[in-house]
Short mmCIF file of C-alpha atoms in Angstrom, two decimals:
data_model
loop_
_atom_site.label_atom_id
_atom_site.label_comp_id
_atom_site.label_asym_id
_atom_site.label_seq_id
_atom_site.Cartn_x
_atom_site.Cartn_y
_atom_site.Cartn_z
CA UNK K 12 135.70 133.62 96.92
CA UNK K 13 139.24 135.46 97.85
CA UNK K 14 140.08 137.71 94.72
CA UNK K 15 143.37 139.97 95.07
CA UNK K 16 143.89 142.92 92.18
CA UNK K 17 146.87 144.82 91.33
CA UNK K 18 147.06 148.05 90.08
CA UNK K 19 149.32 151.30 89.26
CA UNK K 20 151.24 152.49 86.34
CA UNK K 21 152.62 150.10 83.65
CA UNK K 22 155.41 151.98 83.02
CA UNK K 23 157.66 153.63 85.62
CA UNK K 24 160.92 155.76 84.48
CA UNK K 25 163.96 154.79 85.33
CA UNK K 26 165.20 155.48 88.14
CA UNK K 27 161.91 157.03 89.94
CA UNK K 28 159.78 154.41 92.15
CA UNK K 29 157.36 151.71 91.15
CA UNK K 30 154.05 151.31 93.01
CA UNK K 31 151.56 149.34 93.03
CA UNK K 32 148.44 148.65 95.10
CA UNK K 33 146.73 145.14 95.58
CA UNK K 34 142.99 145.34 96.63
CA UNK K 35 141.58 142.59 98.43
CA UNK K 36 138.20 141.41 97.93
CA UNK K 37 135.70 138.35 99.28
CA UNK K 38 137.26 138.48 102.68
CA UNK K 39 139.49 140.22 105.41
CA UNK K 40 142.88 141.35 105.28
CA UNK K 41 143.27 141.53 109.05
CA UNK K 42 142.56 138.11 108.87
CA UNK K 43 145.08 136.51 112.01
CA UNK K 44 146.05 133.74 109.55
CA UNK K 45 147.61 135.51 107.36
CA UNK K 46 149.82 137.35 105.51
CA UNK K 47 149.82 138.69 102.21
CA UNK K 48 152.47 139.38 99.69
CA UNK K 49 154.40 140.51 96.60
CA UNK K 50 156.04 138.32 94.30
CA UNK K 51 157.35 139.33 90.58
CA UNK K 52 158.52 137.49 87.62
CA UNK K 53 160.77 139.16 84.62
CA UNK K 54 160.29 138.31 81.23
CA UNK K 55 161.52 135.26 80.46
CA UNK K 56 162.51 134.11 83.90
CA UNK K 57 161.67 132.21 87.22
CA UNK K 58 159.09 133.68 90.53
CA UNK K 59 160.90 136.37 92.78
CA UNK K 60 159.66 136.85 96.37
CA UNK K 61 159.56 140.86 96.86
CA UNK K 62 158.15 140.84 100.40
CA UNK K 63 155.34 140.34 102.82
CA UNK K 64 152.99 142.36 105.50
CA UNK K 65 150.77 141.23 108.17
CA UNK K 66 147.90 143.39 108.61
CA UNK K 67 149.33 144.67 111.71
CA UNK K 68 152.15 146.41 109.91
CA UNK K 69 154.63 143.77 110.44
CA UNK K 70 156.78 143.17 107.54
CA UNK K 71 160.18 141.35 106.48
CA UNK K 72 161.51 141.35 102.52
CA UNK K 73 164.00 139.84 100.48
CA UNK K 74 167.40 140.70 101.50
CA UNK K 75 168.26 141.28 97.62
CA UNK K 76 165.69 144.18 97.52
CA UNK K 77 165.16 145.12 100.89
CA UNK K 78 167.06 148.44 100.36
CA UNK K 79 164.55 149.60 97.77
CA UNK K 80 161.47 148.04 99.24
CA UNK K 81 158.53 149.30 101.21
CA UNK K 82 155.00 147.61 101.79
CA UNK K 83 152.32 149.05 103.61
CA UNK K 84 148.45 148.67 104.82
CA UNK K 85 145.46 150.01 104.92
CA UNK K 86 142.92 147.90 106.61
CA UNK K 87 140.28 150.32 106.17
CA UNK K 88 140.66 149.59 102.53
CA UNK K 89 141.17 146.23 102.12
CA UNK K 90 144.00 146.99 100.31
CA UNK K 91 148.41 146.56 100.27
CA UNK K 92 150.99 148.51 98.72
CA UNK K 93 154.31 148.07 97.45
CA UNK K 94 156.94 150.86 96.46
CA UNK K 95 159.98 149.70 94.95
CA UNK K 96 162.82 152.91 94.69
CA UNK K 97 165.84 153.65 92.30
CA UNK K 98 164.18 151.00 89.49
CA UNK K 99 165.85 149.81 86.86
CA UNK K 100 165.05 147.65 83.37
CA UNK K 101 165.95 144.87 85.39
CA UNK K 102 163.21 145.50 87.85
CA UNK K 103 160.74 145.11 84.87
CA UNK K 104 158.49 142.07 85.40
CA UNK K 105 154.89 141.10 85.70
CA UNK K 106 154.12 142.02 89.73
CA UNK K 107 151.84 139.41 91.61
CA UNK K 108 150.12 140.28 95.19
CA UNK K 109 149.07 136.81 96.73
CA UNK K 110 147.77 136.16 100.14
CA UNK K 111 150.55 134.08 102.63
CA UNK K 112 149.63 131.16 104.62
CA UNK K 113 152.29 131.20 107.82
CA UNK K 114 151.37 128.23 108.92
CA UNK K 115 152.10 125.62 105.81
CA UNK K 116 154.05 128.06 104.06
CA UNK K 117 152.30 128.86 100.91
CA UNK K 118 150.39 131.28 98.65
CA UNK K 119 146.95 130.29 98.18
CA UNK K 120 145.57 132.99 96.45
CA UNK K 121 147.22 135.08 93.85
CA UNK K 122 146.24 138.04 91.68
CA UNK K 123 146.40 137.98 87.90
CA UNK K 124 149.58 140.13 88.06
CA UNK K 125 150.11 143.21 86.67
CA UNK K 126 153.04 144.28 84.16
CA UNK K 127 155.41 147.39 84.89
CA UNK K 128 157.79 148.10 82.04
CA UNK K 129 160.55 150.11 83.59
CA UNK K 130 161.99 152.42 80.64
CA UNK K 131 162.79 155.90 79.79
CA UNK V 26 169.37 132.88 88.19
CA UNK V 27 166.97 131.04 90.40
CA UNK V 28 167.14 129.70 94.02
CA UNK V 29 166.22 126.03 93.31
CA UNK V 30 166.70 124.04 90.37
CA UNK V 31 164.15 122.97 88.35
CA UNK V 32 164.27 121.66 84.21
CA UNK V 33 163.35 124.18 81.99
CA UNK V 34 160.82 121.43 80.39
CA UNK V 35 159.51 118.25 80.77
CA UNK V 36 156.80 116.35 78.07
CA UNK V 37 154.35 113.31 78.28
CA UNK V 38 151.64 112.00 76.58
CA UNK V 39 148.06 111.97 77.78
CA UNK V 40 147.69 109.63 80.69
CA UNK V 41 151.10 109.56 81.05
CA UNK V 42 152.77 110.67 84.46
CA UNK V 43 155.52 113.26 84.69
CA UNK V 44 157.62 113.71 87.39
CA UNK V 45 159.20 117.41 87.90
CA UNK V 46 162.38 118.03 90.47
CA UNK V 47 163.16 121.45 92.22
CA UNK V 48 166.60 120.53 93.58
CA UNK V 49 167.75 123.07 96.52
CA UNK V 50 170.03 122.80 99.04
CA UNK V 51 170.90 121.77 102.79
CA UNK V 52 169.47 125.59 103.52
CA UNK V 53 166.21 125.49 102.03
CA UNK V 54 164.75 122.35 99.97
CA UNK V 55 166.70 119.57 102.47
CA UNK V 56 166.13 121.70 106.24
CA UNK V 57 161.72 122.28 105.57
CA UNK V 58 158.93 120.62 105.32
CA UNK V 59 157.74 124.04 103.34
CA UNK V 60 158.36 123.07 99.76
CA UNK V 61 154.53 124.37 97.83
CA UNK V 62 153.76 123.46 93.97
CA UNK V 63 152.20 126.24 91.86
CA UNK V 64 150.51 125.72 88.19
CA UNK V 65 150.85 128.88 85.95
CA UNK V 66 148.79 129.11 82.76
CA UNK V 67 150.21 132.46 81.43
CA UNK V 68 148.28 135.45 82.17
CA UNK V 69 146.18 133.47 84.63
CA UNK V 70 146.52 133.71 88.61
CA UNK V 71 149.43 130.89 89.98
CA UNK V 72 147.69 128.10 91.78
CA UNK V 73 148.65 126.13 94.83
CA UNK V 74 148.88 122.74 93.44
CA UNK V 75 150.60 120.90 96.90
CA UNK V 76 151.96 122.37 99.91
CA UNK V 77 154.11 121.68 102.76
CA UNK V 78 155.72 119.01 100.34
CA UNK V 79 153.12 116.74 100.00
CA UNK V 80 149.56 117.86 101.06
CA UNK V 81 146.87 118.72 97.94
CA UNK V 82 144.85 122.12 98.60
CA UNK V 83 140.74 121.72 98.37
CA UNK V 84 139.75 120.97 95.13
CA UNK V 85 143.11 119.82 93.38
CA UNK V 86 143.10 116.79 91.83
CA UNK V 87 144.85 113.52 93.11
CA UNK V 88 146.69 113.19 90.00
CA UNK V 89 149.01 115.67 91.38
CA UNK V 90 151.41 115.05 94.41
CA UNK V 91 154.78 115.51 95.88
CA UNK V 92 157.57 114.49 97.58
CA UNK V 93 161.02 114.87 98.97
CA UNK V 94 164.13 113.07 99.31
CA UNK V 95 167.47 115.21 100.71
CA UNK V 96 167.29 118.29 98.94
CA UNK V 97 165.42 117.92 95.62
CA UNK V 98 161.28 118.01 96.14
CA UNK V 99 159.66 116.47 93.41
CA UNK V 100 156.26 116.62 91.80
CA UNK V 101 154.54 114.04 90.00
CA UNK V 102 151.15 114.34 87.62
CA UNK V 103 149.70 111.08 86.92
CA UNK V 104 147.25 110.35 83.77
CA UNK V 105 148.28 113.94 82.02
CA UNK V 106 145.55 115.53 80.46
CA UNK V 107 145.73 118.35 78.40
CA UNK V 108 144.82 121.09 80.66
CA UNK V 109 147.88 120.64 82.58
CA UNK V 110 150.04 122.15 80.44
CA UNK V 111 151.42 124.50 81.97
CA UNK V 112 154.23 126.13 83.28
CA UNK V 113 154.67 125.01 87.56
CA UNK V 114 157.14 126.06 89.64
CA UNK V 115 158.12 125.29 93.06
CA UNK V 116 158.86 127.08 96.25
CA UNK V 117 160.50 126.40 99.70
CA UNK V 118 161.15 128.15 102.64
CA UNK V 119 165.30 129.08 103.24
CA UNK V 120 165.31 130.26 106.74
CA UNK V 121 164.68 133.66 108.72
CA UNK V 122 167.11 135.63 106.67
CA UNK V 123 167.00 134.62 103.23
CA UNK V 124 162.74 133.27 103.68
CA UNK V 125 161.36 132.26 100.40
CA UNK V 126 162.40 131.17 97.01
CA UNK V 127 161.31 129.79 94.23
CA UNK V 128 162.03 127.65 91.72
CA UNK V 129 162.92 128.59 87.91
CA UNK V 130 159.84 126.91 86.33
CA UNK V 131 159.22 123.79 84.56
CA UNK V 132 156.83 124.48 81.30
CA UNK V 133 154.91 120.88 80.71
CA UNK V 134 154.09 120.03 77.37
CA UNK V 135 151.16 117.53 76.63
CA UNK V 136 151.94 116.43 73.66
#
């Protein structure tokens, strides 16, 4: 069974850069079919799509953040990163990493998420 | 402010069936076949409840599909039982600039 994790600091100082790590677990991440992703969700409010990464290194992002965004890989560990620069309280949120089905469009597996509070 | 529109709550009875809209636009919602359902029982993982508008993953139940018609997907839950309350939110595909975006949510109460 496919199990993603999150990790990194809860709380990140404004306006220094947020990252987090999402290690992949039960199967491949240079899996061909897919690829894998960030997605957030402030308090209160709706699902944001951050960004995604192939495990070649190929990545596009949300135009909105895509300034302050970078995700990386590391095949070697399984694992995905995402760094988010110049944060602000409105970047606070719970941060989900979720694998990315090209094909149909979807995310079929998603971590539990992990909460950064971004405060001074 | 979210992408697509979805109510902020909907409410049934058990066995019921509940019908929840994600209304988008001629960009996104109306132009794909790529609208996905997710179930969110806070501080659990999201779950892929139906994708590419109308399929059901492995393992979801049949209760559950969707549908579209212009711009607004919908997603209907027939006999509602109590574990699916929950909050579900939808997502659709809004071209190779803008990509994804999701709904606001939809928080189903069983009552």
């Amino acid at each position: 069974q496919l199990q993603l994790q999150e990790s990194g600091p809860g709380l990140v100082k404004p306006p220094e850069t947020l990252s987090l790590t999402c290690t992949v677990s039960g199967g491949s991440i240079s899996s061909s079919s897919y690829y894998w992703g960030w997605i957030r969700q402030p308090p209160g409010k709706g699902l944001e799509w951050i960004g995604s990464i192939y495990y070649s290194g190929n990545t596009y992002y949300n135009p909105s953040l895509k300034s302050r965004v970078t995700i990386s890989v590391d095949t070697s560990k399984n694992q995905f990163s995402l760094k988010l620069s110049s944060v602000t309280a409105a970047d606070t949120a719970v941060y989900y990493c979720a694998r990315f089905i090209t094909a149909a469009g979807n995310f079929d597996y998603w971590g539990q998420g992990t909460l950064v509070t971004v405060s001074s | 402010q979210s992408a697509l529109t979805q109510p902020a709550s909907v409410s049934g009875s058990p066995g019921q069936s509940i019908t929840i809209s994600c209304t988008g636009t001629s960009s996104d919602v109306g132009s794909y076949n790529l609208v996905s359902w997710y179930q969110h029982h806070p501080g659990k993982a999201p779950k892929l409840m139906i994708y590419e508008g109308t399929k059901r993953p492995s393992g979801v139940s049949n209760r559950f599909s969707g549908s579209k018609s212009g711009n607004t997907a919908s997603l209907t839950i027939s006999g509602l039982q109590a574990e699916d309350e929950a909050n579900y939110y939808c997502c659709s595909f809004a071209g190779s600039t803008t990509f994804w975006v999701f709904g606001g949510g939809t928080k189903l109460t069983v009552l």
